[in-house]
mmCIF file of C-alpha atoms in Angstrom:
data_model
loop_
_atom_site.group_PDB
_atom_site.id
_atom_site.type_symbol
_atom_site.label_atom_id
_atom_site.label_comp_id
_atom_site.label_asym_id
_atom_site.label_seq_id
_atom_site.Cartn_x
_atom_site.Cartn_y
_atom_site.Cartn_z
ATOM 1 C CA UNK R 173 -1.395 -22.504 -3.565
ATOM 2 C CA UNK R 174 -4.357 -23.714 -1.519
ATOM 3 C CA UNK R 175 -6.245 -26.567 -3.123
ATOM 4 C CA UNK R 176 -9.493 -26.481 -1.129
ATOM 5 C CA UNK R 177 -11.790 -24.061 0.660
ATOM 6 C CA UNK R 178 -10.432 -25.241 4.011
ATOM 7 C CA UNK R 179 -6.775 -24.802 3.114
ATOM 8 C CA UNK R 180 -7.543 -21.450 1.489
ATOM 9 C CA UNK R 181 -9.206 -20.237 4.689
ATOM 10 C CA UNK R 182 -6.282 -21.470 6.795
ATOM 11 C CA UNK R 183 -3.806 -19.765 4.471
ATOM 12 C CA UNK R 184 -5.850 -16.578 4.702
ATOM 13 C CA UNK R 185 -5.717 -16.664 8.503
ATOM 14 C CA UNK R 186 -1.948 -17.186 8.397
ATOM 15 C CA UNK R 187 -1.533 -14.272 6.020
ATOM 16 C CA UNK R 188 -3.727 -12.088 8.247
ATOM 17 C CA UNK R 189 -1.549 -12.843 11.280
ATOM 18 C CA UNK R 190 1.627 -12.083 9.319
ATOM 19 C CA UNK R 191 0.102 -8.868 7.945
ATOM 20 C CA UNK R 192 -0.851 -7.771 11.463
ATOM 21 C CA UNK R 193 2.657 -8.366 12.790
ATOM 22 C CA UNK R 194 4.250 -6.691 9.773
ATOM 23 C CA UNK R 195 1.881 -3.725 10.047
ATOM 24 C CA UNK R 196 2.577 -3.278 13.763
ATOM 25 C CA UNK R 197 6.333 -3.361 13.169
ATOM 26 C CA UNK R 198 6.259 -1.055 10.140
ATOM 27 C CA UNK R 199 4.036 1.556 11.825
ATOM 28 C CA UNK R 200 5.936 1.718 15.109
ATOM 29 C CA UNK R 201 6.058 5.390 16.187
ATOM 30 C CA UNK R 202 9.808 5.026 16.717
ATOM 31 C CA UNK R 203 10.180 4.676 12.940
ATOM 32 C CA UNK R 204 8.449 8.022 12.488
ATOM 33 C CA UNK R 205 10.776 9.593 15.043
ATOM 34 C CA UNK R 206 13.819 8.135 13.300
ATOM 35 C CA UNK R 207 12.599 9.416 9.930
ATOM 36 C CA UNK R 208 12.165 12.904 11.381
ATOM 37 C CA UNK R 209 15.645 12.790 12.926
ATOM 38 C CA UNK R 210 17.116 11.568 9.652
ATOM 39 C CA UNK R 211 15.357 14.395 7.797
ATOM 40 C CA UNK R 212 16.751 16.957 10.232
ATOM 41 C CA UNK R 213 20.245 15.474 9.928
ATOM 42 C CA UNK R 214 19.977 15.396 6.134
ATOM 43 C CA UNK R 215 18.923 19.046 6.033
ATOM 44 C CA UNK R 216 21.855 20.012 8.260
ATOM 45 C CA UNK R 217 24.217 18.047 6.037
ATOM 46 C CA UNK R 218 22.812 19.712 2.919
ATOM 47 C CA UNK R 219 23.314 23.127 4.503
ATOM 48 C CA UNK R 220 26.893 22.370 5.474
ATOM 49 C CA UNK R 221 27.698 21.026 2.006
ATOM 50 C CA UNK R 222 26.564 24.232 0.341
ATOM 51 C CA UNK R 223 24.937 24.742 -3.040
ATOM 52 C CA UNK R 224 26.670 21.953 -4.942
ATOM 53 C CA UNK R 225 24.793 18.919 -3.657
ATOM 54 C CA UNK R 226 26.474 15.706 -4.730
ATOM 55 C CA UNK R 227 24.634 12.797 -6.345
ATOM 56 C CA UNK R 228 24.951 10.558 -3.282
ATOM 57 C CA UNK R 229 23.369 13.180 -1.044
ATOM 58 C CA UNK R 230 20.573 13.832 -3.542
ATOM 59 C CA UNK R 231 19.915 10.095 -3.792
ATOM 60 C CA UNK R 232 19.860 9.700 0.003
ATOM 61 C CA UNK R 233 17.439 12.625 0.330
ATOM 62 C CA UNK R 234 15.106 11.086 -2.268
ATOM 63 C CA UNK R 235 15.190 7.683 -0.556
ATOM 64 C CA UNK R 236 14.368 9.335 2.758
ATOM 65 C CA UNK R 237 11.525 11.306 1.152
ATOM 66 C CA UNK R 238 10.045 8.132 -0.363
ATOM 67 C CA UNK R 239 10.320 6.225 2.914
ATOM 68 C CA UNK R 240 8.591 9.027 4.804
ATOM 69 C CA UNK R 241 5.769 8.972 2.247
ATOM 70 C CA UNK R 242 5.445 5.180 2.554
ATOM 71 C CA UNK R 243 5.420 5.412 6.357
ATOM 72 C CA UNK R 244 2.692 8.058 6.263
ATOM 73 C CA UNK R 245 0.598 5.801 4.025
ATOM 74 C CA UNK R 246 1.081 2.816 6.360
ATOM 75 C CA UNK R 247 0.128 4.626 9.551
ATOM 76 C CA UNK R 248 -3.227 5.631 8.023
ATOM 77 C CA UNK R 249 -4.285 2.002 7.836
ATOM 78 C CA UNK R 250 -5.513 0.221 10.975
ATOM 79 C CA UNK R 251 -3.939 -3.172 11.692
ATOM 80 C CA UNK R 252 -7.382 -4.803 11.415
ATOM 81 C CA UNK R 253 -7.751 -3.521 7.849
ATOM 82 C CA UNK R 254 -4.267 -4.708 6.894
ATOM 83 C CA UNK R 255 -5.150 -8.167 8.250
ATOM 84 C CA UNK R 256 -8.509 -8.193 6.455
ATOM 85 C CA UNK R 257 -6.814 -7.243 3.177
ATOM 86 C CA UNK R 258 -4.277 -10.079 3.518
ATOM 87 C CA UNK R 259 -6.998 -12.616 4.311
ATOM 88 C CA UNK R 260 -9.080 -11.362 1.398
ATOM 89 C CA UNK R 261 -6.143 -11.708 -0.990
ATOM 90 C CA UNK R 262 -5.827 -15.396 -0.124
ATOM 91 C CA UNK R 263 -9.535 -16.124 -0.490
ATOM 92 C CA UNK R 264 -9.850 -14.048 -3.672
ATOM 93 C CA UNK R 265 -6.896 -15.827 -5.243
ATOM 94 C CA UNK R 266 -8.485 -19.189 -4.528
ATOM 95 C CA UNK R 267 -11.854 -17.976 -5.835
ATOM 96 C CA UNK R 268 -10.164 -16.769 -9.018
ATOM 97 C CA UNK R 269 -8.373 -20.088 -9.565
ATOM 98 C CA UNK R 270 -11.660 -21.980 -9.156
ATOM 99 C CA UNK R 271 -13.565 -19.555 -11.387
ATOM 100 C CA UNK R 272 -10.927 -19.759 -14.100
ATOM 101 C CA UNK R 273 -10.879 -23.564 -14.008
ATOM 102 C CA UNK R 274 -14.662 -23.636 -14.349
ATOM 103 C CA UNK R 275 -14.817 -20.717 -16.787
ATOM 104 C CA UNK R 276 -17.274 -19.071 -14.379
ATOM 105 C CA UNK R 277 -16.504 -15.386 -13.833
ATOM 106 C CA UNK R 278 -19.801 -14.825 -12.013
ATOM 107 C CA UNK R 279 -18.578 -16.973 -9.126
ATOM 108 C CA UNK R 280 -15.542 -14.691 -8.747
ATOM 109 C CA UNK R 281 -17.479 -11.401 -8.939
ATOM 110 C CA UNK R 282 -18.235 -11.156 -5.182
ATOM 111 C CA UNK R 283 -14.557 -11.638 -4.299
ATOM 112 C CA UNK R 284 -13.537 -9.072 -6.887
ATOM 113 C CA UNK R 285 -16.049 -6.592 -5.462
ATOM 114 C CA UNK R 286 -14.632 -7.179 -1.966
ATOM 115 C CA UNK R 287 -11.122 -6.525 -3.316
ATOM 116 C CA UNK R 288 -12.216 -3.254 -4.934
ATOM 117 C CA UNK R 289 -14.115 -2.168 -1.822
ATOM 118 C CA UNK R 290 -11.108 -2.876 0.386
ATOM 119 C CA UNK R 291 -8.726 -1.069 -1.967
ATOM 120 C CA UNK R 292 -11.109 1.891 -2.009
ATOM 121 C CA UNK R 293 -11.305 1.927 1.793
ATOM 122 C CA UNK R 294 -7.505 1.941 2.051
ATOM 123 C CA UNK R 295 -7.179 4.688 -0.558
ATOM 124 C CA UNK R 296 -9.751 6.838 1.243
ATOM 125 C CA UNK R 297 -7.814 6.499 4.500
ATOM 126 C CA UNK R 298 -4.529 7.330 2.801
ATOM 127 C CA UNK R 299 -5.988 10.302 0.957
ATOM 128 C CA UNK R 300 -7.250 11.716 4.242
ATOM 129 C CA UNK R 301 -8.338 15.327 4.025
ATOM 130 C CA UNK R 302 -6.753 15.876 0.604
ATOM 131 C CA UNK R 303 -10.103 15.836 -1.224
ATOM 132 C CA UNK R 304 -8.569 17.678 -4.192
ATOM 133 C CA UNK R 305 -6.913 14.362 -5.117
ATOM 134 C CA UNK R 306 -9.299 11.968 -6.830
ATOM 135 C CA UNK R 307 -9.711 8.580 -5.237
ATOM 136 C CA UNK R 308 -8.535 6.992 -8.482
ATOM 137 C CA UNK R 309 -5.342 9.098 -8.451
ATOM 138 C CA UNK R 310 -4.749 8.036 -4.859
ATOM 139 C CA UNK R 311 -5.188 4.369 -5.785
ATOM 140 C CA UNK R 312 -3.050 4.786 -8.889
ATOM 141 C CA UNK R 313 -0.211 6.135 -6.745
ATOM 142 C CA UNK R 314 0.348 2.604 -5.412
ATOM 143 C CA UNK R 315 1.406 1.449 -8.879
ATOM 144 C CA UNK R 316 2.474 4.624 -10.714
ATOM 145 C CA UNK R 317 3.810 6.985 -8.065
ATOM 146 C CA UNK R 318 3.078 10.608 -8.904
ATOM 147 C CA UNK R 319 0.975 9.745 -11.956
ATOM 148 C CA UNK R 320 -2.437 11.452 -11.603
ATOM 149 C CA UNK R 321 -5.522 9.997 -13.255
ATOM 150 C CA UNK R 322 -5.717 13.070 -15.527
ATOM 151 C CA UNK R 323 -2.332 12.213 -17.025
ATOM 152 C CA UNK R 324 -3.439 8.633 -17.632
ATOM 153 C CA UNK R 325 -6.497 10.022 -19.452
ATOM 154 C CA UNK R 326 -4.189 12.131 -21.656
ATOM 155 C CA UNK R 327 -2.086 9.113 -22.540
#
């Protein structure tokens, strides 16, 4: 972990570069094309297998469905935002470590606000036009897939 403001900033820049590269690779349009082809192939296979779908096929279909959902979420986020989030994570972590050592939450509050604002921005982009989904439910989906905020309230 970074031990000074300078090393924290350098680590943040490194993480931003890695996040940019990772984002560019993971949002390559060819991946979307391959996912569509795999979906088509999977549907054809399901049709040829008939009604009794085996467990392996059902598992493969679910994995493909989840990967398509993850890809759709990634392509909604610009590379600049992915880089900013990574850099913010490094600086916020350092700010939290310092605040905790000094028992000074107030010094961490601006970093925490930036983290929430960035998470909100990402969730808004991922939600897109689906305004019937609350922003909180969209954010919650990152940690509890398919669990709407209303269900959390019930629990």
